[in-house]
């Protein structure tokens, strides 16, 4: 039973380019969460999605960032016109439901470096 | 505004002894608390959790204690083993809340 998969594991972009991060949830999970971890910081919530719906995007920066979880395929976190401050580890988590006591399982993360 | 605080960035403990990691929170609406363990270049792994209606939860070598009046929780690991060396994140969720709020983590070193 494969866990949460994220790719690429490492991504290097120059300022102004676009970054696309992919997340495939665990089998049977339809809830996906994206978190960002800046150096020496904890993980910070960005967005919560179910299939084809954004449920909570309160942690997403207002500009340049978007997320989707289509009916088929992985969830995508897209960062347009990247800047150096976007360099971070981006973690995806999935769960089988969205209730408070449900465990979120994390992927290995994508480490984004912006040159 | 740090709602979950881990004030010790690092902790060193002798193998076989007890490791105690502490965590404070400010939001009284949190009703579910979690500890995650993270190795370098990996995602966080769920370790143990506790509901706000309890004050203790035990799972093998790991015990979490919750003091609601003090808004404080702690993770006890006994006996500590070399494989326990990792970063430990304290985290919390509110009732019907989807997001997990993480502390900054405590790096635990188990000394031989």
Coordinates of C-alpha atoms in Angstrom, one line a residue:
Chain A
X1 CA 0.0 0.0 0.0
X2 CA 2.0 3.0 -1.3
X3 CA 2.1 6.0 0.8
X4 CA 1.7 9.7 -0.3
X5 CA 3.9 10.3 -3.2
X6 CA 5.4 13.6 -4.2
X7 CA 7.4 14.6 -7.3
X8 CA 9.8 15.9 -8.0
X9 CA 11.7 15.5 -4.8
X10 CA 14.0 18.4 -5.7
X11 CA 13.2 21.3 -8.0
X12 CA 15.4 24.1 -9.0
X13 CA 14.0 27.2 -10.7
X14 CA 15.2 30.6 -11.6
X15 CA 13.4 33.7 -10.5
X16 CA 10.4 34.4 -12.6
X17 CA 9.9 30.8 -13.7
X18 CA 7.0 28.6 -12.8
X19 CA 7.1 25.7 -10.3
X20 CA 4.7 22.7 -10.4
X21 CA 4.6 20.3 -7.5
X22 CA 2.7 17.1 -7.7
X23 CA 1.1 15.0 -5.0
X24 CA -0.6 11.6 -5.3
X25 CA -2.5 10.8 -2.1
X26 CA -2.6 7.4 -0.5
X27 CA -5.0 4.9 -2.1
X28 CA -8.5 5.5 -0.9
X29 CA -7.8 9.1 0.4
X30 CA -9.7 11.9 -1.2
X31 CA -8.5 14.7 1.1
X32 CA -5.3 16.5 0.3
X33 CA -3.4 19.2 2.3
X34 CA -0.4 21.2 1.3
X35 CA 2.1 22.6 3.9
X36 CA 5.2 24.7 3.5
X37 CA 8.3 24.5 5.7
X38 CA 10.7 27.4 5.6
X39 CA 14.2 26.8 7.0
X40 CA 14.3 26.5 10.8
X41 CA 10.5 26.7 10.9
X42 CA 7.6 24.4 11.5
X43 CA 5.2 23.3 8.7
X44 CA 2.6 25.9 7.9
X45 CA -0.7 25.0 6.4
X46 CA -1.4 26.3 2.9
X47 CA -4.5 24.7 1.4
X48 CA -7.0 21.8 1.9
X49 CA -8.6 20.2 -1.1
X50 CA -11.0 17.4 -1.9
X51 CA -11.6 16.1 -5.4
X52 CA -12.3 19.1 -7.7
X53 CA -12.9 21.4 -4.7
X54 CA -10.8 23.8 -2.7
X55 CA -12.1 23.6 0.9
X56 CA -9.8 25.9 2.8
X57 CA -7.1 28.1 1.2
X58 CA -6.6 30.4 4.2
X59 CA -2.9 29.7 4.2
X60 CA -2.2 30.3 0.6
X61 CA -0.5 33.6 -0.5
X62 CA -2.9 35.7 -2.4
X63 CA -0.8 36.0 -5.5
X64 CA 1.2 33.6 -7.6
X65 CA 0.1 30.4 -5.8
X66 CA -2.7 28.1 -6.8
X67 CA -3.7 24.5 -6.1
X68 CA -6.0 22.0 -7.7
X69 CA -7.0 18.4 -7.2
X70 CA -8.7 17.2 -10.4
X71 CA -11.1 14.3 -10.6
X72 CA -8.3 12.2 -12.2
X73 CA -4.6 12.6 -11.5
X74 CA -2.5 14.1 -8.7
X75 CA -3.0 17.3 -6.8
X76 CA -0.9 20.1 -8.2
X77 CA 0.5 23.1 -6.3
X78 CA 1.5 25.8 -8.8
X79 CA 3.8 28.7 -8.1
X80 CA 4.0 31.3 -10.8
X81 CA 6.9 33.8 -11.2
X82 CA 8.9 32.3 -8.3
X83 CA 11.0 34.5 -6.0
X84 CA 13.8 33.5 -3.7
X85 CA 11.5 33.6 -0.7
X86 CA 9.6 30.7 -2.2
X87 CA 12.5 28.4 -1.5
X88 CA 11.2 25.9 1.0
X89 CA 10.2 22.3 1.5
X90 CA 6.6 21.7 0.4
X91 CA 4.8 18.8 2.0
X92 CA 1.6 17.2 0.9
X93 CA -0.6 15.1 3.2
X94 CA -3.7 13.1 2.7
X95 CA -6.4 11.6 4.8
X96 CA -9.5 9.5 4.2
X97 CA -11.8 12.1 5.8
X98 CA -11.5 15.7 7.0
X99 CA -12.6 15.4 10.6
X100 CA -10.5 16.5 13.5
X101 CA -9.4 13.1 14.7
X102 CA -8.4 11.8 11.3
X103 CA -4.7 11.2 10.8
X104 CA -3.0 13.0 8.0
X105 CA -0.2 11.0 6.3
X106 CA 2.6 13.1 4.8
X107 CA 4.6 12.6 1.7
X108 CA 8.4 13.0 1.5
X109 CA 8.2 16.6 0.3
X110 CA 9.5 18.6 -2.6
X111 CA 12.4 20.8 -1.9
X112 CA 12.2 23.9 -4.1
X113 CA 15.3 26.1 -4.6
X114 CA 14.9 29.4 -6.4
X115 CA 18.1 30.8 -7.8
Chain B
X1 CA 1.7 34.7 15.9
X2 CA 2.9 31.3 17.1
X3 CA -0.1 29.3 18.4
X4 CA 2.0 26.2 19.1
X5 CA 5.3 26.8 20.8
X6 CA 8.3 24.5 21.3
X7 CA 10.8 26.6 23.2
X8 CA 13.6 24.1 23.1
X9 CA 15.2 24.0 19.6
X10 CA 17.3 20.9 20.7
X11 CA 17.6 18.4 23.4
X12 CA 20.4 15.8 24.1
X13 CA 19.6 12.7 26.1
X14 CA 21.6 9.6 27.0
X15 CA 20.5 6.4 25.5
X16 CA 18.3 4.4 27.9
X17 CA 17.2 7.5 29.7
X18 CA 13.9 9.4 29.5
X19 CA 13.4 12.1 26.8
X20 CA 10.9 14.8 27.6
X21 CA 9.8 17.2 24.9
X22 CA 7.6 20.1 25.9
X23 CA 5.0 22.1 24.0
X24 CA 2.8 25.1 24.9
X25 CA -0.2 26.4 23.0
X26 CA -2.2 29.6 23.1
X27 CA -5.5 28.7 21.4
X28 CA -8.1 27.3 23.8
X29 CA -10.1 26.1 20.8
X30 CA -7.6 23.4 20.0
X31 CA -9.2 20.0 20.9
X32 CA -6.7 17.5 19.4
X33 CA -3.0 17.4 19.8
X34 CA -0.4 15.4 17.9
X35 CA 3.3 14.7 17.8
X36 CA 5.1 14.0 14.6
X37 CA 8.6 12.7 14.1
X38 CA 10.7 13.8 11.2
X39 CA 14.0 12.5 9.8
X40 CA 16.0 14.6 7.3
X41 CA 14.8 14.5 3.7
X42 CA 11.6 12.7 4.8
X43 CA 8.0 13.9 5.6
X44 CA 6.7 14.0 9.1
X45 CA 5.5 10.7 10.5
X46 CA 2.6 10.6 13.0
X47 CA 3.7 9.4 16.4
X48 CA 1.0 9.8 18.9
X49 CA -2.0 12.0 19.6
X50 CA -4.3 13.0 22.5
X51 CA -7.8 14.4 22.6
X52 CA -8.5 17.4 24.8
X53 CA -10.9 15.3 26.9
X54 CA -7.9 13.2 28.1
X55 CA -4.8 14.0 30.1
X56 CA -2.7 11.1 29.1
X57 CA -2.2 8.7 26.2
X58 CA 0.3 5.9 26.1
X59 CA 1.6 3.9 23.2
X60 CA 4.6 1.7 23.9
X61 CA 7.6 3.8 24.8
X62 CA 5.7 7.0 24.0
X63 CA 3.4 8.8 26.4
X64 CA 1.8 12.2 25.8
X65 CA 0.5 14.3 28.7
X66 CA -1.9 17.1 28.4
X67 CA -2.4 19.9 31.0
X68 CA -5.3 21.9 29.7
X69 CA -5.3 24.5 32.4
X70 CA -1.7 25.3 31.7
X71 CA -2.1 24.9 27.9
X72 CA 0.9 22.6 28.0
X73 CA 1.6 19.1 26.7
X74 CA 4.7 16.9 26.8
X75 CA 6.0 13.8 25.0
X76 CA 7.9 11.3 27.1
X77 CA 10.0 8.7 25.4
X78 CA 11.4 5.9 27.7
X79 CA 13.8 4.3 27.3
X80 CA 15.3 6.5 24.6
X81 CA 16.9 4.7 21.7
X82 CA 19.4 5.8 19.0
X83 CA 16.7 5.7 16.3
X84 CA 14.7 8.3 18.3
X85 CA 17.2 10.9 17.1
X86 CA 15.0 13.2 14.9
X87 CA 13.1 16.4 14.9
X88 CA 9.8 16.2 16.9
X89 CA 7.0 18.5 16.0
X90 CA 4.1 19.3 18.4
X91 CA 0.9 20.1 16.5
X92 CA -2.7 20.9 17.2
X93 CA -6.1 21.0 15.5
X94 CA -9.4 22.7 16.4
X95 CA -12.7 21.0 16.4
X96 CA -14.0 20.6 12.9
X97 CA -10.8 22.2 11.7
X98 CA -8.9 20.8 8.8
X99 CA -5.5 22.4 9.2
X100 CA -2.9 21.2 11.6
X101 CA -0.9 24.0 13.3
X102 CA 2.7 23.0 13.9
X103 CA 5.4 24.1 16.3
X104 CA 8.9 24.8 15.1
X105 CA 10.2 21.5 16.3
X106 CA 12.7 20.2 18.8
X107 CA 15.8 18.3 17.5
X108 CA 16.4 15.3 19.8
X109 CA 19.9 13.8 20.0
X110 CA 20.2 10.4 21.7
X111 CA 23.7 10.0 22.9
X112 CA 25.4 6.6 23.0

